mmCIF file of C-alpha atoms in Angstrom:
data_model
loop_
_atom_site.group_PDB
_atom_site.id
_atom_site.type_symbol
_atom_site.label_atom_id
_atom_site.label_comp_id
_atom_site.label_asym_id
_atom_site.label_seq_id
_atom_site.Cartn_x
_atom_site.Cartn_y
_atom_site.Cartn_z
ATOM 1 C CA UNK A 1 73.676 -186.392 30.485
ATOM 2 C CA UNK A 2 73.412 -189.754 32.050
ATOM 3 C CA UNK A 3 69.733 -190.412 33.524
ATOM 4 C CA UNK A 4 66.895 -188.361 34.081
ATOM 5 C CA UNK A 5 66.606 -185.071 36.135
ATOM 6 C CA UNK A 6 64.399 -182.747 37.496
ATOM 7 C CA UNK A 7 65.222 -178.892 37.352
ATOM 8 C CA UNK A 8 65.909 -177.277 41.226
ATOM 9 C CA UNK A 9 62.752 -175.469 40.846
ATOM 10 C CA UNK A 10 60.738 -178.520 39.773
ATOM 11 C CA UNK A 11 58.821 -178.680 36.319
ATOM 12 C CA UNK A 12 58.752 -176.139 33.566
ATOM 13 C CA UNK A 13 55.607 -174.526 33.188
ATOM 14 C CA UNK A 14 53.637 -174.939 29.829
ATOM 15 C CA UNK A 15 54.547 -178.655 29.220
ATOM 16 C CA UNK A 16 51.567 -181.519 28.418
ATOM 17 C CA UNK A 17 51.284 -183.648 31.484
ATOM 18 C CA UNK A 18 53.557 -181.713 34.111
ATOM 19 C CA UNK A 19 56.355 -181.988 31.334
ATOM 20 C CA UNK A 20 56.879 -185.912 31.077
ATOM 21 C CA UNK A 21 58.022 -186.238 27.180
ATOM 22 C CA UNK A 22 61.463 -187.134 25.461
ATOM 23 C CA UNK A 23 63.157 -183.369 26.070
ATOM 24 C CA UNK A 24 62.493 -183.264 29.397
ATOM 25 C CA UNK A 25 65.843 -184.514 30.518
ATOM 26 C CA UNK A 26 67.796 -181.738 28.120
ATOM 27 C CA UNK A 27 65.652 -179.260 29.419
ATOM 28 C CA UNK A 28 66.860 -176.224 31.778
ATOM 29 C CA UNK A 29 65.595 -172.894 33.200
ATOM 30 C CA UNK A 30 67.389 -170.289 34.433
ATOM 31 C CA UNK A 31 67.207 -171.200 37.926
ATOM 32 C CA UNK A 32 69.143 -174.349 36.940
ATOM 33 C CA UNK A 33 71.962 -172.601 34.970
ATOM 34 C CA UNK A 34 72.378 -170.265 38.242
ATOM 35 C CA UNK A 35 72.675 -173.263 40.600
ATOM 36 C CA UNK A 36 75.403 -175.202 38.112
ATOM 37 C CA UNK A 37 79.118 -174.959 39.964
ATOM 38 C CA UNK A 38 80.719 -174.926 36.295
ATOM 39 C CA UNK A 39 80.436 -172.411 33.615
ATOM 40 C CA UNK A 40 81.466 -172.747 30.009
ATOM 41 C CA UNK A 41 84.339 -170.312 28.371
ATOM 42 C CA UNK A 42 83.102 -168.372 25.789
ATOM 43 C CA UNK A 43 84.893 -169.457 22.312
ATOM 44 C CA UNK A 44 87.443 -166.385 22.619
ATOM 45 C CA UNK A 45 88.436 -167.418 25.498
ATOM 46 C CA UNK A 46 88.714 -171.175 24.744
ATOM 47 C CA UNK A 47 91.435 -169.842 21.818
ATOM 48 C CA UNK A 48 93.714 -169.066 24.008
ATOM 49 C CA UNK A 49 96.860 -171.771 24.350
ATOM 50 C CA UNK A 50 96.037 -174.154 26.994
ATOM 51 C CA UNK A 51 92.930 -172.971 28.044
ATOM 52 C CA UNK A 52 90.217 -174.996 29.313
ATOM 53 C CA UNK A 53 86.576 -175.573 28.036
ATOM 54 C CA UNK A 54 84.578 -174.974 31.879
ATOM 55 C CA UNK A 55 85.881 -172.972 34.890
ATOM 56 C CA UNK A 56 84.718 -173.181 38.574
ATOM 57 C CA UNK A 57 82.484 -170.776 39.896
ATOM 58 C CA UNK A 58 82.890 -169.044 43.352
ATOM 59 C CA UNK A 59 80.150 -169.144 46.100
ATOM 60 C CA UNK A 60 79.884 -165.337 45.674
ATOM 61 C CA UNK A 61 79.333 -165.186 42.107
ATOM 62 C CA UNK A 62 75.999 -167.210 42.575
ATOM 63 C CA UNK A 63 74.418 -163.927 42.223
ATOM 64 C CA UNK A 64 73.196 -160.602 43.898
ATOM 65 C CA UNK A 65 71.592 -162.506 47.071
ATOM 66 C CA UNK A 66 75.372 -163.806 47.644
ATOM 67 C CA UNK A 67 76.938 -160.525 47.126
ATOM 68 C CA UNK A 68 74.811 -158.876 49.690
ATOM 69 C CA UNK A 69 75.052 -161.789 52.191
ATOM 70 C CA UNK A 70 78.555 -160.962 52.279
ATOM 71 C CA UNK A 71 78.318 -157.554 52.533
ATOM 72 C CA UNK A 72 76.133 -157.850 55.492
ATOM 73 C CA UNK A 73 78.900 -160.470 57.165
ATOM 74 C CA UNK A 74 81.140 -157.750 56.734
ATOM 75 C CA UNK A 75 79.208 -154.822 58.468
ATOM 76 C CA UNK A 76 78.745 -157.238 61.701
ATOM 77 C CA UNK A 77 81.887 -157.869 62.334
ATOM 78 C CA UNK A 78 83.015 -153.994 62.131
ATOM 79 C CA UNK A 79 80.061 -153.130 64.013
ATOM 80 C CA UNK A 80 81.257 -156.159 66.349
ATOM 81 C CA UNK A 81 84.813 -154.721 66.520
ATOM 82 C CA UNK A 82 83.807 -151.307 67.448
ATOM 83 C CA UNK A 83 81.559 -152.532 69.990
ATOM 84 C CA UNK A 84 84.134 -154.367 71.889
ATOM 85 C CA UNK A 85 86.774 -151.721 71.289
ATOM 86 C CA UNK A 86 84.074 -148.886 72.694
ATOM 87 C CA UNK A 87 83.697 -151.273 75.537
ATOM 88 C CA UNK A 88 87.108 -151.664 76.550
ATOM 89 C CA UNK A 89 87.034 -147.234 76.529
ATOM 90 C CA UNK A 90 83.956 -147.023 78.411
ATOM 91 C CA UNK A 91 85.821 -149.950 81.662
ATOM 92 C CA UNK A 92 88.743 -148.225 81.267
ATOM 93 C CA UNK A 93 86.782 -144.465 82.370
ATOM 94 C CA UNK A 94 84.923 -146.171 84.614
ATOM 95 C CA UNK A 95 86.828 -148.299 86.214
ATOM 96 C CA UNK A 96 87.104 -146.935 90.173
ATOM 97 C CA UNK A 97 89.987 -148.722 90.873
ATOM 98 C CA UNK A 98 92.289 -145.832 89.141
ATOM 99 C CA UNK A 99 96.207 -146.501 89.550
ATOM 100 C CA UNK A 100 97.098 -144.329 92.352
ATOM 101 C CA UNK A 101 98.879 -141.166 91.128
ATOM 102 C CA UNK A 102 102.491 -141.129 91.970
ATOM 103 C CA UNK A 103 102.561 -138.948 94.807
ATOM 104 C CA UNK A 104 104.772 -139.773 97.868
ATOM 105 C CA UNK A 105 103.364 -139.745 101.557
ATOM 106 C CA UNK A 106 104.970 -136.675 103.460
ATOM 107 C CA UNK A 107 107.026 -137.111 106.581
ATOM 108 C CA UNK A 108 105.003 -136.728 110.099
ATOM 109 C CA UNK A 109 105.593 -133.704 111.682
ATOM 110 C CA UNK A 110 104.665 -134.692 116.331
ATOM 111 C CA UNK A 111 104.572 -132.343 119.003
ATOM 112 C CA UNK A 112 104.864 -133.966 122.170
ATOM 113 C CA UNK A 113 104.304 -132.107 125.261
ATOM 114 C CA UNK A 114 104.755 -133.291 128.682
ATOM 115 C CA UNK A 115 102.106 -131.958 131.781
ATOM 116 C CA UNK A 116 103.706 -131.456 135.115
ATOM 117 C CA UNK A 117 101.457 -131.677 137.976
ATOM 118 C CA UNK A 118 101.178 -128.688 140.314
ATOM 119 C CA UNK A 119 100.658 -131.050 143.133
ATOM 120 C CA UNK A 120 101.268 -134.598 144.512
ATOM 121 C CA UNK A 121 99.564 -137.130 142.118
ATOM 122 C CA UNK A 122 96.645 -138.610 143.943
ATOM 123 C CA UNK A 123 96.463 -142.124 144.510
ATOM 124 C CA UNK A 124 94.034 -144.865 145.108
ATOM 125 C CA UNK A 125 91.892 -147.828 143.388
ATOM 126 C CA UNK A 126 91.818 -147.551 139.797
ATOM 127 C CA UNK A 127 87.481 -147.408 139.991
ATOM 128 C CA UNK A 128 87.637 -144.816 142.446
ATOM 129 C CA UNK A 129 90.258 -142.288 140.318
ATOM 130 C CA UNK A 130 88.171 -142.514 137.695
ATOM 131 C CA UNK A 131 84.958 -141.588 139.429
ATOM 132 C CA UNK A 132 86.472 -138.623 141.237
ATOM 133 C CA UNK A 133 88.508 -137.317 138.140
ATOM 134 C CA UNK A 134 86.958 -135.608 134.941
ATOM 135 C CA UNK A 135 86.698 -139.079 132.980
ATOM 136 C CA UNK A 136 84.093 -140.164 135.010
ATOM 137 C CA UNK A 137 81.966 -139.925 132.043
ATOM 138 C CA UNK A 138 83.868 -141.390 129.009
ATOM 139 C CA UNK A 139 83.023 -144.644 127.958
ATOM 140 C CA UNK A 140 85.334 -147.306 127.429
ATOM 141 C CA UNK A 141 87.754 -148.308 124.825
ATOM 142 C CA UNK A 142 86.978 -148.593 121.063
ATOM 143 C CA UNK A 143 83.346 -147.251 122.206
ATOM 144 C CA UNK A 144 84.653 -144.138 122.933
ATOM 145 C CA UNK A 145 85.683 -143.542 119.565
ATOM 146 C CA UNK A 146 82.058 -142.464 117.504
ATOM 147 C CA UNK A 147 81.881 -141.891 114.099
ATOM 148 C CA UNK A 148 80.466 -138.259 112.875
ATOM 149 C CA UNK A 149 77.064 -138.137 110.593
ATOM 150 C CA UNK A 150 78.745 -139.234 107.391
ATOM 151 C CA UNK A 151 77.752 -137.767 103.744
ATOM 152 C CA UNK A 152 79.293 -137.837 100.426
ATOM 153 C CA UNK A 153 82.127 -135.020 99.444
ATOM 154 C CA UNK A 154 82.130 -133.770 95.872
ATOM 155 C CA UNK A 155 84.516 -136.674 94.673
ATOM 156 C CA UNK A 156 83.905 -138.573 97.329
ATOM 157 C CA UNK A 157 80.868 -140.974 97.960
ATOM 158 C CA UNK A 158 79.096 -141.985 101.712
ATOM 159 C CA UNK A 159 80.833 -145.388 101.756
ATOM 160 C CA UNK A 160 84.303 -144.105 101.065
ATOM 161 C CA UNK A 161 84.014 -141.680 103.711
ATOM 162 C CA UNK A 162 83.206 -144.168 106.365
ATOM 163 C CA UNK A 163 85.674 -146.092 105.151
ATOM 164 C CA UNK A 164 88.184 -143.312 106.051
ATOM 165 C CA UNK A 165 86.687 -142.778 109.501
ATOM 166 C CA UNK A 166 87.034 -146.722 109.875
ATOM 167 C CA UNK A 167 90.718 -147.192 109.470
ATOM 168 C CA UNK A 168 91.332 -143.822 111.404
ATOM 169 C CA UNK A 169 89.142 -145.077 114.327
ATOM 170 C CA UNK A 170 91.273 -148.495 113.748
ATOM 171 C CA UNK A 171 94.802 -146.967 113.780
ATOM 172 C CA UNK A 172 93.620 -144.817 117.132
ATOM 173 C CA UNK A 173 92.589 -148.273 118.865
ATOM 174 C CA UNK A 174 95.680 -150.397 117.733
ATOM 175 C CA UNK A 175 97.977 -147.444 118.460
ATOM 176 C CA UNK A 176 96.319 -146.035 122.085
ATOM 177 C CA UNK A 177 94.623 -149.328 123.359
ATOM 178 C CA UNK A 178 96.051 -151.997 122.121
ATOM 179 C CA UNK A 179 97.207 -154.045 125.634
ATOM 180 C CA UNK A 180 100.482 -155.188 123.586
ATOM 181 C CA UNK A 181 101.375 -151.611 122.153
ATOM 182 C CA UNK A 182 100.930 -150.210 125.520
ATOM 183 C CA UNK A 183 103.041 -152.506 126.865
ATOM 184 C CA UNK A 184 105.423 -152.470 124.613
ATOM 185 C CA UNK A 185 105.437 -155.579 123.367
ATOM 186 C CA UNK A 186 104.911 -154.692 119.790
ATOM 187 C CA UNK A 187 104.037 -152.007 117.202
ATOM 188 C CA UNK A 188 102.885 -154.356 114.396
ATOM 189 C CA UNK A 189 99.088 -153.084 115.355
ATOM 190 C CA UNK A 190 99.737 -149.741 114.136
ATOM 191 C CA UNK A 191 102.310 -150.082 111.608
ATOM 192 C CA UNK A 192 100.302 -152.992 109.076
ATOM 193 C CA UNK A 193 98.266 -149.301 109.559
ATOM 194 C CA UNK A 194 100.483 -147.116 107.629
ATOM 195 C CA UNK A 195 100.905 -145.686 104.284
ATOM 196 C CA UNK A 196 104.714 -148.237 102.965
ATOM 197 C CA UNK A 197 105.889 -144.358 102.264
ATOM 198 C CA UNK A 198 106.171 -143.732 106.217
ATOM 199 C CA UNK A 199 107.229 -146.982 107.201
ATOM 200 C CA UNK A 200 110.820 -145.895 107.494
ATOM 201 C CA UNK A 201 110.093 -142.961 109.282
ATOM 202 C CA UNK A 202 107.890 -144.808 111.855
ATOM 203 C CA UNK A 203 110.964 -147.629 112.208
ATOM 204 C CA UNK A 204 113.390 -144.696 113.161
ATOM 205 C CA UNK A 205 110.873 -142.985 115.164
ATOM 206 C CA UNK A 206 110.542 -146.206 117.009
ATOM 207 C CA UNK A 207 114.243 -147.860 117.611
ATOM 208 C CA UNK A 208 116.169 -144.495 117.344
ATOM 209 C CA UNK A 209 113.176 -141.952 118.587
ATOM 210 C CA UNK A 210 114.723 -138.024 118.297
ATOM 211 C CA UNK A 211 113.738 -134.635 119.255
ATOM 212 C CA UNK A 212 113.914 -133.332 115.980
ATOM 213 C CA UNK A 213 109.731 -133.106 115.266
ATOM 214 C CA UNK A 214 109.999 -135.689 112.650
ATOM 215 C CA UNK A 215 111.226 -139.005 115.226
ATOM 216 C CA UNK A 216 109.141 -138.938 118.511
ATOM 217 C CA UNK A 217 108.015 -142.169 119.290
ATOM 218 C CA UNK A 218 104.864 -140.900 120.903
ATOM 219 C CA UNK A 219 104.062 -139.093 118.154
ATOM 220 C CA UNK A 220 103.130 -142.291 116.679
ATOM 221 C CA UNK A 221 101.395 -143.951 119.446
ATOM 222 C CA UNK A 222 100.881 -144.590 123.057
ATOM 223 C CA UNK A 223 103.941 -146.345 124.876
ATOM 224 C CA UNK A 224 104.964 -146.963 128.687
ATOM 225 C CA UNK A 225 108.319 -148.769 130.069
ATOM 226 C CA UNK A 226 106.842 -151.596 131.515
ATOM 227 C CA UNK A 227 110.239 -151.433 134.125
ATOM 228 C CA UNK A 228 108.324 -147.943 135.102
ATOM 229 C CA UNK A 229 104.865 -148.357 134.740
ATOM 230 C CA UNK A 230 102.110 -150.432 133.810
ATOM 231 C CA UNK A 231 98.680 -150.595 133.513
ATOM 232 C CA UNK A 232 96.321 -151.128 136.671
ATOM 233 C CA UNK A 233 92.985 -151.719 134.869
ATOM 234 C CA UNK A 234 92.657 -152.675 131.402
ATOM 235 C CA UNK A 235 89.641 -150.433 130.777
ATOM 236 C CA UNK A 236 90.897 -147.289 129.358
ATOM 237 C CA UNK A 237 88.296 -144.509 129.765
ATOM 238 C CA UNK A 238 88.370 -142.251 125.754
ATOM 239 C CA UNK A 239 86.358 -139.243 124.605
ATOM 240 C CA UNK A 240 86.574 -137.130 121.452
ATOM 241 C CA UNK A 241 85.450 -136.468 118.113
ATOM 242 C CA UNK A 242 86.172 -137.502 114.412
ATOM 243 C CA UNK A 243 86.117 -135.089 111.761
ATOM 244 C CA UNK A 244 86.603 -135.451 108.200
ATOM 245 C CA UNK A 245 86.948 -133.364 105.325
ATOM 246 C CA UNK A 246 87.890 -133.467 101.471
ATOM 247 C CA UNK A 247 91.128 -131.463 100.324
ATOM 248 C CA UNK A 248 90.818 -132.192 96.822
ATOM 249 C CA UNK A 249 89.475 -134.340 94.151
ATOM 250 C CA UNK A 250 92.064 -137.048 95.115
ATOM 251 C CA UNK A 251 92.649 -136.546 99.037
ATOM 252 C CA UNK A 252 90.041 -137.392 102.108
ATOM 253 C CA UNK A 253 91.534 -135.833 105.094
ATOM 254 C CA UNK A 254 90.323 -137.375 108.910
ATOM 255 C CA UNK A 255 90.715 -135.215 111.910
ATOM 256 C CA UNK A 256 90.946 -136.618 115.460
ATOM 257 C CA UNK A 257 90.934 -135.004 118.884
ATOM 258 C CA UNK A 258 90.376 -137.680 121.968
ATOM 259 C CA UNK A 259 91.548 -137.719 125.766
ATOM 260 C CA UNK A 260 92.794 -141.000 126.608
ATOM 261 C CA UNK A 261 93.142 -142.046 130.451
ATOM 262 C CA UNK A 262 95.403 -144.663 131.998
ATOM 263 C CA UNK A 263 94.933 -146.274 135.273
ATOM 264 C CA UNK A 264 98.900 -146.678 135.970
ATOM 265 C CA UNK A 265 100.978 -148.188 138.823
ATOM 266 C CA UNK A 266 104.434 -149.177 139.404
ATOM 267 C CA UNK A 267 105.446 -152.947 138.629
ATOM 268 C CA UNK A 268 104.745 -155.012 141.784
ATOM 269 C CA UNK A 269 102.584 -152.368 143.642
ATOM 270 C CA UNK A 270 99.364 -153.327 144.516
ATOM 271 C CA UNK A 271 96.165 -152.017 142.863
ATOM 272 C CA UNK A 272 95.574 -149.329 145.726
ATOM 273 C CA UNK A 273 98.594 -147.453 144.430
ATOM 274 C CA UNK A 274 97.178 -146.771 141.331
ATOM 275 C CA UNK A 275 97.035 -143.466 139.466
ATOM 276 C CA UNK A 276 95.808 -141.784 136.064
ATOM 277 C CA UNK A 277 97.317 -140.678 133.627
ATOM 278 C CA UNK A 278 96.124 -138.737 130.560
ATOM 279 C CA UNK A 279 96.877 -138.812 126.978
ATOM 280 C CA UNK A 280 95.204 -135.783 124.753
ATOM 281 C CA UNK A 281 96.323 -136.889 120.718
ATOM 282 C CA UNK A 282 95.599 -134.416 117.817
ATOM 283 C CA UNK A 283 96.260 -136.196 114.940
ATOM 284 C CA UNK A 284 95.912 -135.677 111.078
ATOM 285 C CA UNK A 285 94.962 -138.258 108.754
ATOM 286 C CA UNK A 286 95.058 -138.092 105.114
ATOM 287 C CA UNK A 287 94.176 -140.661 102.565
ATOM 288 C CA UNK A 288 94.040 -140.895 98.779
ATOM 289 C CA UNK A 289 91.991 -143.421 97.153
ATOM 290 C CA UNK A 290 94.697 -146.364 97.044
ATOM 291 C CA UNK A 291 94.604 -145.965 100.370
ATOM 292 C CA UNK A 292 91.446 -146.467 101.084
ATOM 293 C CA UNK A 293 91.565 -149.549 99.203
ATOM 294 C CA UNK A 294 94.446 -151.175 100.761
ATOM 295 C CA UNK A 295 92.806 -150.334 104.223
ATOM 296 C CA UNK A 296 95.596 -147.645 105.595
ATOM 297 C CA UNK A 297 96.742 -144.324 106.059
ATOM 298 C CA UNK A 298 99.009 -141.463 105.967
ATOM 299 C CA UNK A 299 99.616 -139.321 108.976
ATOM 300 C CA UNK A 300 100.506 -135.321 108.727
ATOM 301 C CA UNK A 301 100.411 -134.215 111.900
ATOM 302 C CA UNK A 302 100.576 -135.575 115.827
ATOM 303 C CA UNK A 303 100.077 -133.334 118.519
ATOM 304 C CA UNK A 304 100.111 -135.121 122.011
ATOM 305 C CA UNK A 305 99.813 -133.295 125.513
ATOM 306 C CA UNK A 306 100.839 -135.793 128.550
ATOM 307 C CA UNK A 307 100.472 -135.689 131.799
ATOM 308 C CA UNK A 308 101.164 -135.990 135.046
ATOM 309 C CA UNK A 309 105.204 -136.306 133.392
ATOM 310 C CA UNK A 310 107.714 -133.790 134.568
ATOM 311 C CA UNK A 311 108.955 -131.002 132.610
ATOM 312 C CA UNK A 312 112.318 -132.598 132.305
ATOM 313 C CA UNK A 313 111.039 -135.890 130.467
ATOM 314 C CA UNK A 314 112.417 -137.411 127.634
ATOM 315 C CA UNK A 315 109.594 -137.160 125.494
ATOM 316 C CA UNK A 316 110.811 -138.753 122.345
ATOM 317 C CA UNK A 317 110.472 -142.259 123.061
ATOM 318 C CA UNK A 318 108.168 -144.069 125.819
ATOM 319 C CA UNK A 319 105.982 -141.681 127.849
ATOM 320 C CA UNK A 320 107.518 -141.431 131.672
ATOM 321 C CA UNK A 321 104.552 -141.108 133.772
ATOM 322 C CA UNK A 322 104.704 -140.007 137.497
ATOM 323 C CA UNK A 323 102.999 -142.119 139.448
ATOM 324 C CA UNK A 324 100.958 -141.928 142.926
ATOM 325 C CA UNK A 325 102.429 -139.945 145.352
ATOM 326 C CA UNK A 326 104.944 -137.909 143.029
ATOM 327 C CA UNK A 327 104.874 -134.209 142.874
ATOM 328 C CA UNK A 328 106.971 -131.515 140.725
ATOM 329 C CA UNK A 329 107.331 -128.196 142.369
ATOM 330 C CA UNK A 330 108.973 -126.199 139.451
ATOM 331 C CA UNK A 331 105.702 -126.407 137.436
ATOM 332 C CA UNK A 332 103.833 -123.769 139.179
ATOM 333 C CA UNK A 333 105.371 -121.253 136.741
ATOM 334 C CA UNK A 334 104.187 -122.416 133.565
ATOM 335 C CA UNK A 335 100.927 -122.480 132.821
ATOM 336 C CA UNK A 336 97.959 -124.321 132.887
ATOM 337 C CA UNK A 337 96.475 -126.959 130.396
ATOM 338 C CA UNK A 338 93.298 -128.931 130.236
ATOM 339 C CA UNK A 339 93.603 -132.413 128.395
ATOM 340 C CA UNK A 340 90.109 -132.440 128.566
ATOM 341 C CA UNK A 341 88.181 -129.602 127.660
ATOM 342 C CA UNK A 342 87.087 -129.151 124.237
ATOM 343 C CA UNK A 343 88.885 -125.464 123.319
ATOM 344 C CA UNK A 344 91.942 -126.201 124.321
ATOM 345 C CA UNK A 345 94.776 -122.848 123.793
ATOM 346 C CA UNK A 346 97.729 -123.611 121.987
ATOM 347 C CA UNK A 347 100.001 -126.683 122.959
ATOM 348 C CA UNK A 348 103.029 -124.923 125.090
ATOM 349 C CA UNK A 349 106.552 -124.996 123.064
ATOM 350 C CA UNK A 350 108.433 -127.397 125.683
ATOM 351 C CA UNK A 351 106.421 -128.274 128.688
ATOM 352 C CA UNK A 352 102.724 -126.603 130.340
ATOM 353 C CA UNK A 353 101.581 -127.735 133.674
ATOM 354 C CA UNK A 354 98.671 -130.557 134.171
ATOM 355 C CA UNK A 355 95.540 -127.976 135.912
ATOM 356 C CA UNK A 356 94.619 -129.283 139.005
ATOM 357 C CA UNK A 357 90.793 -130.169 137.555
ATOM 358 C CA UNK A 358 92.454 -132.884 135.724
ATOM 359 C CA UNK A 359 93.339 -135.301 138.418
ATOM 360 C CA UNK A 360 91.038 -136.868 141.043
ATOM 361 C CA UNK A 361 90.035 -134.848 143.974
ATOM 362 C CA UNK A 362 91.772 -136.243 147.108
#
């Protein structure tokens, strides 16, 4: 070797003054043979034809601390592996954003029901109906709308189920208060509202509206002509409850039951000729868990008594009200209904008459 050099693990023991004499620099322990990146063939294998004296020695054969440095290498990154592959398991179970199962909304089934009156519809100053009549009472708007005690369901927790009660409460106000629904105007309130499944059904039900219990117009919300009737005060007086209830492990269902009454009058009369009008809606909601995400709804069933309308209404598209001063004789045969008491009897097949505690006293 060329120069002088000390072993990797310094000095051999057992040499006169720390090992300084002529051998030191041919001199080598074991550590140094171990630590040397060539190794000498033995002589059989330097016989063979073109073989060479020294060979190159691989980081792992450096000895048994190598070989189990690279075995542990090896166990962390299958440990690693599993880790993130039981990971992406465990999100995928738990992940409450499940695709929505591929169920289809069903068709809403409306009964709409007109209310004759049994005697001339009284007349007057919108504030003055209302105190005389039965809504005296019921608070106004969206406020008369109130939300049940809430509680988780089985598969369903507390927050979902307000949720529910939120976008039912929502599709009540933008389909039975809205001013521009009412009016007419529009029906964009109540259908960005709606399950895409019943979309097409609630476009028929709106430009063609039948009397088939699948198309009626007011089975889907509240609608007046304004060329017949429009509203004298802006404050609709509501009352009713919210219900809701789970169907199975995938369904919320929503129940509402609320009187809604109009102050009406006839375009260009003035405010004195004002009369109310009263809207009673039953209706069904049912959502599934996509739905409560996307913030709508699917509606089963619409039940809807009106009145003061005659018996002869068309009740599949806007409601007809009659207004102050109008009277229908041939509804003293059939019998009475209440839009506002709480156990109602069973809507009447084609038309019921409007009981005389529903309207203002004279």
């Amino acid at each position: 070797m060329a120069g002088r050099g000390d072993p990797p693990e310094g000095t051999p023991d057992g040499l006169p003054g720390g090992g300084e004499d002529e051998y030191r620099s041919v001199v080598f322990d074991e550590s140094f043979v171990r630590a040397a990146r060539l190794q000498e063939f033995s002589a059989r294998e330097r016989m063979g034809e073109h073989a060479q004296a020294v060979r190159s020695r691989s980081p792992g054969e450096d000895g048994a601390v190598a070989r189990g440095g690279g075995s542990r290498q090896a166990l962390l990154l299958v440990l690693l592996i599993l880790l993130a592959f039981g990971t992406a398991i465990y999100l995928g179970v738990r992940n409450p954003y499940l695709p929505p199962a591929d169920e289809r909304a069903a068709p809403l089934r409306t009964t709409v029901v007109p209310l004759a009156p049994q005697r001339t519809v009284p007349g007057g100053e919108p504030a003055r109906l209302f105190a005389r009549g039965p809504a005296a009472e019921h608070r106004t708007g969206a406020a008369g709308i109130n939300f049940p005690v809430a509680g988780r369901t089985s598969h369903f927790s507390e927050s979902q189920v307000v949720t529910a009660l939120g976008i039912a409460k929502d599709y009540l106000v933008a389909s039975s208060l809205e001013p521009g629904v009412l009016s007419g105007a529009t029906v964009r309130p109540a259908r960005l509202l709606l399950d895409p499944d019943q979309l097409p059904q609630f476009d028929r039900s709106v430009e063609t509206p039948a009397d088939d219990g699948r198309h009626a117009e007011a089975g889907w919300l509240v609608r007046f002509d304004p060329r017949r009737a429009v509203l004298a005060d802006p404050a609709v007086r509501v009352q009713g409850t919210l219900r809701f209830e789970e169907t199975g492990p995938e369904t919320l269902d929503v129940t509402a039951d609320h009187t809604f009454t109009y102050a009406l009058r006839a375009p260009g009369a003035p405010p004195e000729r004002a009369s109310l009008f009263t809207v009673q809606r039953q209706t069904h909601f049912r959502f599934d868990r996509e739905d409560l995400r996307m913030h709508r709804t699917e509606l089963l069933t619409s039940t809807v008594l009106a009145g003061p309308q005659a018996c002869g209404a068309d009740t599949t598209g806007s409601l007809t009200p009659l207004l102050a001063g109008a009277g229908v004789p041939e509804a003293g045969s059939a019998r009475a209904t209440d839009p506002y008491a709480t156990a109602r009897p069973a809507a009447p097949s084609l038309c019921g008459a409007l009981a005389p505690g529903a309207q203002p006293s004279p």
